Amino acid sequence: MENRYDKYKDSGIAWIGEIPEHWEVRRLKHLGKNYNGLTYSPNDICGSEDGILVLRSSNIKDNKLCFDDNVYVKKEIPQKLIVNKGDILICSRNGSAELIGKAAFIELQMVATFGAFMMIFKGTSNIYHKYLFYIVTSCISQYKWLFTTATINQLTSSMLGEIFAPFINNNLEQKSIATYLDKKCGEIDELITLQEEMITKLQSYKQSVITEAVTKGLDKNVPLKDSGIEWIGKIPEHWKVVKIKYLAKIKSGDSISSNEIIQEGIYEVYGGNGLMGYCNKKNVDGFNIIIGRVGALCGNVRLISESKYITDNALILNCFDNALYPYMYIMLKAANLNNLNTSNAQPLITGSKVLNVSLPIPPLSEQQSITDYLDQKCSEIDELISIKQQKIEKLKDYKKSLIFECVTGKRKV
């Protein structure tokens, strides 16, 4: 490997391996102090002009702060729960085990606190804080298996404090490592962003292909007529515009307790935002169309053909004619049902709103031709998207290994 240190010694910690001879191994509790976040009630939530920003897991994306989904509270905030430049914000509790340990560095001074499912790690004054950020994130990734139990996903203060970390007690070298990683990780992030932009364009292209096919058909020479529906526009003259209620029936799924949802089971459990886990009972068989009813992804559509359990956060649509399922699925995806959400609080759509959506319906033979065309065309686009996603995963893995090499001294900078 390029740029190695002259001499190494065994760190005594398996995942760290050898470290440069002049480095040490310390527990994180000796490098800083952590604080658990603010507990607040729904009554404390207010507008941005009246309160203070509460940083939550949704405010962290790719180890950086983002502000797409903000919550503000009007409440007395202890000084220790005010974030400062150089702090490390960490997700410490979450329903998703994957989110435990995701972190962001507070690059600039800001007026904000952090929620109860978060913690802040404040490094001691003699440590270069951006260097500490790279150490903490690399260490946490090695211990993620500790943060998941059968009942709760959490990283506690004591867990974090007991984690072993490689450490160099030299501020100039700390700054050198952090500066190098800032530059290299920035370059990798730019490459990731480029791939993500390409994916977004491919997804937009895919949606336009679907919309064009299900509203105009495949024959570009047929005469068109006005559908009377804004998002549909003109349709072939021989097509019909029909409300879903004349083509299908709809109902909500059933409630299920969190204890019944397990990691492994016979049947998949689907809720408003997709797959939640598994259980040992079912409430649907055969062809069904699932529509997310509650949550940020409400209006998302899935076609299933096997036994599953659908929760009451999703709607179950059953076509009167089984032959209509493939085309109905495509039509509902094109209809962008998320636009039916009119709630200012929890995103929500209702079965009655879905049933009153109007769709352009061609003859059955054309439905099959359009379905076959879109299956092939969308598969080609999905293949390109998959290639881009694989590139992103490889770049993320490289970034993670680069940070590990630098903070453990395997690479000298």
Coordinates of C-alpha atoms in Angstrom, one line a residue:
M1 CA 0.0 0.0 0.0
E2 CA 1.2 3.5 -0.8
N3 CA 2.5 5.9 1.9
R4 CA 3.0 3.7 4.9
Y5 CA 4.5 4.8 8.2
D6 CA 7.9 3.5 9.1
K7 CA 7.0 1.3 12.1
Y8 CA 3.8 -0.3 13.3
K9 CA 2.6 -2.1 16.5
D10 CA -0.3 -4.3 17.3
S11 CA -3.2 -2.2 18.6
G12 CA -4.7 -5.0 20.6
I13 CA -8.1 -4.4 19.0
A14 CA -9.0 -6.9 16.2
W15 CA -10.8 -4.5 13.9
I16 CA -8.2 -1.8 14.2
G17 CA -5.2 -4.1 13.6
E18 CA -1.8 -2.6 13.5
I19 CA -1.3 1.1 14.1
P20 CA 1.8 3.4 13.7
E21 CA 4.2 2.9 16.5
H22 CA 3.6 6.5 17.9
W23 CA -0.2 6.1 17.9
E24 CA -2.4 5.0 20.8
V25 CA -5.7 3.3 21.4
R26 CA -8.2 5.2 23.6
R27 CA -11.9 4.8 24.4
L28 CA -14.1 7.5 23.0
K29 CA -15.1 8.6 26.5
H30 CA -11.6 9.9 26.9
L31 CA -11.8 11.9 23.7
G32 CA -15.0 13.8 24.4
K33 CA -18.4 13.8 26.0
N34 CA -21.8 13.0 24.6
Y35 CA -25.2 14.4 25.4
N36 CA -28.6 12.8 24.8
G37 CA -31.2 15.0 23.0
L38 CA -34.2 17.1 23.9
T39 CA -37.6 15.5 24.8
Y40 CA -40.5 17.5 23.6
S41 CA -44.3 17.1 23.1
P42 CA -46.5 17.8 20.1
N43 CA -47.7 20.9 21.9
D44 CA -44.1 22.3 21.8
I45 CA -44.0 22.3 18.0
C46 CA -44.3 25.6 16.3
G47 CA -43.4 27.6 13.2
S48 CA -39.8 28.4 12.2
E49 CA -40.3 32.1 13.2
D50 CA -41.4 31.3 16.7
G51 CA -39.0 28.5 17.8
I52 CA -35.7 26.7 17.6
L53 CA -34.7 24.1 15.0
V54 CA -34.6 20.5 16.4
L55 CA -32.1 18.4 14.5
R56 CA -33.3 14.8 13.9
S57 CA -32.2 11.8 11.8
S58 CA -34.0 13.2 8.8
N59 CA -31.6 16.2 9.0
I60 CA -28.6 13.9 8.2
K61 CA -27.9 12.8 4.7
D62 CA -24.5 11.3 3.6
N63 CA -22.8 12.6 6.7
K64 CA -23.9 16.1 6.1
L65 CA -26.7 18.3 7.5
C66 CA -29.7 18.8 5.3
F67 CA -32.8 20.9 5.9
D68 CA -35.6 19.4 3.7
D69 CA -37.6 18.2 6.7
N70 CA -37.5 20.5 9.7
V71 CA -39.2 20.7 13.1
Y72 CA -39.2 23.7 15.4
V73 CA -40.1 23.9 19.1
K74 CA -40.9 26.7 21.4
K75 CA -39.4 25.5 24.7
E76 CA -36.7 26.3 27.2
I77 CA -33.5 24.6 26.0
P78 CA -30.7 23.8 28.4
Q79 CA -27.4 25.2 27.2
K80 CA -25.8 21.8 26.9
L81 CA -28.4 20.8 24.3
I82 CA -27.5 23.7 22.0
V83 CA -25.3 22.5 19.1
N84 CA -22.0 24.2 18.4
K85 CA -19.6 24.3 15.6
G86 CA -17.4 21.2 15.8
D87 CA -20.0 19.0 17.4
I88 CA -20.8 15.5 16.0
L89 CA -24.5 14.8 15.6
I90 CA -25.4 11.1 15.9
C91 CA -28.6 9.1 15.4
S92 CA -28.8 7.1 18.6
R93 CA -32.3 5.5 18.4
N94 CA -34.5 4.7 15.4
G95 CA -37.0 2.1 14.2
S96 CA -34.6 1.3 11.4
A97 CA -31.4 -0.4 12.6
E98 CA -29.6 0.9 9.5
L99 CA -30.0 4.5 10.6
I100 CA -28.4 3.9 14.0
G101 CA -25.0 5.6 14.1
K102 CA -25.4 7.8 11.0
A103 CA -23.7 11.1 11.8
A104 CA -23.0 14.6 10.6
F105 CA -20.3 17.2 11.5
I106 CA -21.5 20.6 12.5
E107 CA -19.4 22.7 10.2
L108 CA -20.8 26.2 11.1
Q109 CA -22.1 27.8 14.2
M110 CA -25.9 27.6 14.2
V111 CA -28.9 28.1 16.5
A112 CA -30.4 24.6 16.9
T113 CA -30.9 21.8 19.4
F114 CA -31.3 18.0 18.8
G115 CA -34.1 15.5 19.4
A116 CA -34.4 12.7 22.0
F117 CA -33.5 10.0 19.4
M118 CA -30.2 11.8 18.7
M119 CA -27.0 12.5 20.7
I120 CA -24.2 15.1 20.3
F121 CA -20.5 14.1 20.8
K122 CA -18.4 17.1 21.8
G123 CA -14.6 16.5 21.5
T124 CA -12.2 17.8 24.1
S125 CA -10.7 21.2 23.3
N126 CA -7.2 19.9 22.5
I127 CA -8.4 17.6 19.6
Y128 CA -9.0 18.8 16.0
H129 CA -12.7 18.2 15.8
K130 CA -13.0 17.2 12.2
Y131 CA -10.3 14.5 12.7
L132 CA -12.4 13.3 15.6
F133 CA -15.5 13.1 13.4
Y134 CA -13.7 10.7 11.0
I135 CA -12.6 8.6 13.9
V136 CA -16.1 8.4 15.5
T137 CA -17.9 7.5 12.3
S138 CA -15.4 4.9 11.4
C139 CA -15.5 3.3 14.8
I140 CA -19.3 3.3 15.0
S141 CA -19.5 1.5 11.7
Q142 CA -17.5 -1.4 13.2
Y143 CA -19.8 -1.8 16.1
K144 CA -23.3 -1.5 14.4
W145 CA -24.1 -5.1 15.4
L146 CA -24.1 -4.0 19.0
F147 CA -26.9 -1.5 18.5
T148 CA -29.6 -3.9 17.4
T149 CA -31.7 -6.1 19.7
A150 CA -34.9 -8.0 19.4
T151 CA -36.8 -5.1 21.1
I152 CA -35.0 -1.8 20.3
N153 CA -32.3 -0.3 18.0
Q154 CA -30.2 2.1 20.0
L155 CA -26.7 3.4 20.6
T156 CA -26.5 4.4 24.3
S157 CA -24.1 6.9 25.9
S158 CA -22.2 4.1 27.7
M159 CA -21.9 2.0 24.5
L160 CA -20.4 5.0 22.6
G161 CA -18.0 5.8 25.5
E162 CA -16.6 2.3 25.7
I163 CA -15.8 2.0 22.0
F164 CA -12.0 1.7 21.3
A165 CA -10.6 4.2 18.8
P166 CA -7.1 4.6 17.2
F167 CA -5.7 8.0 18.1
I168 CA -2.7 10.2 17.4
N169 CA -2.0 12.8 20.1
N170 CA -0.6 15.4 17.7
N171 CA -2.8 18.3 16.6
L172 CA -0.8 19.0 13.4
E173 CA -1.1 15.3 12.2
Q174 CA -4.8 15.3 13.2
K175 CA -5.4 18.3 11.0
S176 CA -3.4 16.8 8.2
I177 CA -5.5 13.6 8.2
A178 CA -8.8 15.6 8.4
T179 CA -7.8 17.9 5.6
Y180 CA -6.7 15.0 3.3
L181 CA -10.0 13.2 4.0
D182 CA -12.0 16.3 3.4
K183 CA -10.5 16.7 0.0
K184 CA -10.7 13.0 -1.0
C185 CA -14.2 12.5 0.4
G186 CA -15.3 15.6 -1.3
E187 CA -14.1 14.3 -4.7
I188 CA -15.9 11.0 -4.1
D189 CA -19.1 12.8 -3.0
E190 CA -19.0 14.7 -6.3
L191 CA -18.8 11.5 -8.2
I192 CA -21.7 10.1 -6.2
T193 CA -23.8 13.2 -6.8
L194 CA -23.1 12.9 -10.6
Q195 CA -24.4 9.3 -10.6
E196 CA -27.5 10.3 -8.5
E197 CA -28.3 13.1 -11.0
M198 CA -28.1 10.5 -13.8
I199 CA -30.4 8.2 -11.9
T200 CA -32.9 11.1 -11.4
K201 CA -32.9 11.8 -15.1
L202 CA -33.4 8.2 -16.0
Q203 CA -36.3 8.0 -13.5
S204 CA -37.9 11.1 -15.0
Y205 CA -37.4 9.6 -18.5
K206 CA -39.0 6.3 -17.4
Q207 CA -42.0 8.2 -16.0
S208 CA -42.4 10.2 -19.2
V209 CA -42.3 6.9 -21.3
I210 CA -45.0 5.4 -19.1
T211 CA -47.2 8.5 -19.2
E212 CA -46.8 8.9 -23.0
A213 CA -47.8 5.2 -23.5
V214 CA -50.8 5.1 -21.2
T215 CA -52.2 8.4 -22.4
K216 CA -51.4 8.4 -26.1
G217 CA -51.0 4.7 -26.9
L218 CA -48.3 3.2 -29.2
D219 CA -49.8 4.2 -32.6
K220 CA -48.8 7.9 -33.2
N221 CA -51.1 8.1 -36.3
V222 CA -54.5 7.7 -34.6
P223 CA -56.7 10.8 -34.2
L224 CA -56.9 12.2 -30.7
K225 CA -59.6 13.7 -28.5
D226 CA -59.6 15.8 -25.4
S227 CA -59.9 13.6 -22.3
G228 CA -61.3 16.3 -20.1
I229 CA -58.7 15.4 -17.5
E230 CA -55.8 17.9 -17.0
W231 CA -53.0 15.4 -16.3
I232 CA -54.1 13.1 -19.1
G233 CA -54.6 15.7 -21.9
K234 CA -55.5 14.3 -25.3
I235 CA -56.1 10.5 -25.8
P236 CA -56.8 8.3 -28.8
E237 CA -60.3 8.9 -30.1
H238 CA -61.5 5.3 -29.5
W239 CA -60.3 5.2 -25.8
K240 CA -62.6 5.8 -22.8
V241 CA -62.1 7.8 -19.7
V242 CA -63.4 5.8 -16.7
K243 CA -63.3 6.4 -12.9
I244 CA -61.6 3.7 -11.0
K245 CA -64.8 3.0 -9.0
Y246 CA -66.3 1.4 -12.1
L247 CA -63.2 -0.8 -12.6
A248 CA -62.3 -1.9 -9.0
K249 CA -63.1 -1.9 -5.4
I250 CA -60.9 -0.8 -2.6
K251 CA -60.5 -1.4 1.1
S252 CA -57.9 -0.7 3.9
G253 CA -55.6 -3.4 5.2
D254 CA -55.8 -4.7 8.7
S255 CA -54.1 -3.6 11.9
I256 CA -51.1 -5.6 13.3
S257 CA -49.1 -5.2 16.5
S258 CA -45.4 -4.4 16.3
N259 CA -44.8 -7.7 18.3
E260 CA -46.2 -9.7 15.4
I261 CA -43.8 -8.2 12.8
I262 CA -40.6 -10.2 12.8
Q263 CA -37.3 -10.4 10.9
E264 CA -38.1 -13.8 9.4
G265 CA -41.5 -15.3 8.8
I266 CA -43.9 -16.9 6.2
Y267 CA -45.5 -13.8 4.8
E268 CA -44.2 -10.3 3.9
V269 CA -45.9 -7.4 5.8
Y270 CA -46.5 -4.2 3.8
G271 CA -47.5 -0.8 5.2
G272 CA -47.8 2.7 3.8
N273 CA -44.2 3.0 2.9
G274 CA -43.5 -0.5 1.7
L275 CA -42.0 -3.7 3.2
M276 CA -42.0 -3.6 7.1
G277 CA -40.9 -7.2 7.9
Y278 CA -42.6 -10.6 8.1
C279 CA -45.3 -12.3 10.0
N280 CA -47.0 -15.7 10.3
K281 CA -50.4 -14.7 9.0
K282 CA -51.9 -13.4 5.8
N283 CA -54.8 -11.3 4.7
V284 CA -54.5 -11.3 0.9
D285 CA -54.0 -14.0 -1.7
G286 CA -53.4 -13.8 -5.5
F287 CA -53.4 -10.6 -7.5
N288 CA -53.8 -7.3 -5.5
I289 CA -52.7 -3.8 -6.0
I290 CA -51.3 -2.2 -2.8
I291 CA -51.4 1.6 -2.4
G292 CA -49.7 3.4 0.4
R293 CA -52.3 5.2 2.4
V294 CA -50.3 6.9 5.2
G295 CA -46.8 8.3 5.3
A296 CA -44.3 10.2 3.2
L297 CA -44.6 7.7 0.4
C298 CA -48.4 7.6 0.4
G299 CA -49.7 6.9 -3.1
N300 CA -46.9 4.5 -3.9
V301 CA -48.2 1.5 -5.9
R302 CA -47.3 -2.2 -5.9
L303 CA -48.7 -5.1 -7.8
I304 CA -48.5 -8.4 -5.9
S305 CA -49.5 -11.9 -6.9
E306 CA -48.8 -13.9 -3.7
S307 CA -50.2 -14.2 -0.2
K308 CA -49.1 -11.3 2.1
Y309 CA -50.2 -9.3 5.1
I310 CA -51.2 -5.7 4.3
T311 CA -51.5 -3.3 7.3
D312 CA -54.1 -0.6 7.8
N313 CA -51.6 2.0 6.6
A314 CA -52.1 0.8 3.0
L315 CA -55.1 0.3 0.7
I316 CA -55.9 -2.9 -1.2
L317 CA -57.4 -2.5 -4.7
N318 CA -59.1 -5.4 -6.4
C319 CA -60.0 -5.2 -10.1
F320 CA -63.4 -6.5 -11.2
D321 CA -61.7 -8.1 -14.2
N322 CA -58.5 -10.0 -13.4
A323 CA -57.2 -9.2 -16.9
L324 CA -57.0 -5.5 -16.0
Y325 CA -54.4 -5.9 -13.2
P326 CA -51.2 -5.3 -15.1
Y327 CA -52.6 -2.3 -17.0
M328 CA -54.3 -0.9 -13.9
Y329 CA -50.9 -1.1 -12.0
I330 CA -49.2 0.9 -14.8
M331 CA -52.0 3.4 -14.9
L332 CA -51.9 4.0 -11.2
K333 CA -48.1 4.6 -11.2
A334 CA -48.6 7.1 -14.0
A335 CA -51.4 8.9 -12.1
N336 CA -49.1 10.0 -9.3
L337 CA -51.6 9.3 -6.5
N338 CA -49.4 11.2 -4.0
N339 CA -51.0 14.3 -5.3
L340 CA -54.3 13.2 -3.6
N341 CA -52.7 13.9 -0.3
T342 CA -54.2 17.2 1.1
S343 CA -53.1 16.8 4.7
N344 CA -51.0 19.5 6.3
A345 CA -49.8 17.1 9.0
Q346 CA -49.5 13.3 8.5
P347 CA -49.5 12.6 4.7
L348 CA -52.7 10.7 4.0
I349 CA -54.9 9.6 1.0
T350 CA -58.3 7.9 1.3
G351 CA -59.9 5.0 -0.7
S352 CA -62.8 7.3 -1.8
K353 CA -60.3 9.7 -3.4
V354 CA -58.6 6.9 -5.3
L355 CA -61.9 5.5 -6.5
N356 CA -62.8 8.9 -8.0
V357 CA -59.6 9.2 -10.0
S358 CA -60.3 9.0 -13.8
L359 CA -58.1 6.9 -16.1
P360 CA -57.8 6.5 -19.8
I361 CA -58.7 3.0 -20.8
P362 CA -58.0 1.5 -24.2
P363 CA -59.4 -1.8 -25.5
L364 CA -58.1 -5.0 -23.9
S365 CA -55.8 -5.9 -26.9
E366 CA -54.1 -2.5 -26.7
Q367 CA -53.7 -2.8 -22.9
Q368 CA -51.7 -5.9 -23.5
S369 CA -49.6 -4.3 -26.2
I370 CA -48.9 -1.3 -24.0
T371 CA -48.0 -3.5 -21.0
D372 CA -45.6 -5.6 -23.1
Y373 CA -44.0 -2.5 -24.5
L374 CA -43.5 -0.9 -21.1
D375 CA -42.2 -4.1 -19.5
Q376 CA -39.4 -4.1 -22.1
K377 CA -38.7 -0.4 -22.1
C378 CA -38.8 0.0 -18.3
S379 CA -36.6 -3.0 -17.9
E380 CA -34.0 -1.4 -20.1
I381 CA -34.1 1.8 -18.1
D382 CA -34.1 -0.1 -14.8
E383 CA -31.0 -1.9 -15.9
L384 CA -29.2 1.4 -16.5
I385 CA -30.4 2.7 -13.1
S386 CA -29.1 -0.5 -11.5
I387 CA -25.7 0.1 -13.0
K388 CA -25.6 3.6 -11.6
Q389 CA -26.7 2.4 -8.2
Q390 CA -23.9 -0.2 -8.2
K391 CA -21.4 2.5 -9.0
I392 CA -22.7 4.6 -6.1
E393 CA -22.3 1.6 -3.7
K394 CA -18.8 1.0 -4.9
L395 CA -17.9 4.7 -4.4
K396 CA -19.4 4.6 -0.9
D397 CA -17.5 1.5 0.0
Y398 CA -14.3 3.1 -1.3
K399 CA -14.9 6.2 0.8
K400 CA -15.5 4.1 3.9
S401 CA -12.3 2.1 3.4
L402 CA -10.3 5.3 2.7
I403 CA -11.4 6.8 6.0
F404 CA -10.6 3.5 7.8
E405 CA -7.1 3.4 6.3
C406 CA -6.4 7.0 7.3
V407 CA -7.8 6.9 10.9
T408 CA -6.1 3.6 11.7
G409 CA -2.7 4.7 10.1
K410 CA -2.7 2.1 7.3
R411 CA -2.3 5.0 4.9
K412 CA 0.1 7.9 5.8
V413 CA -1.0 11.4 4.7

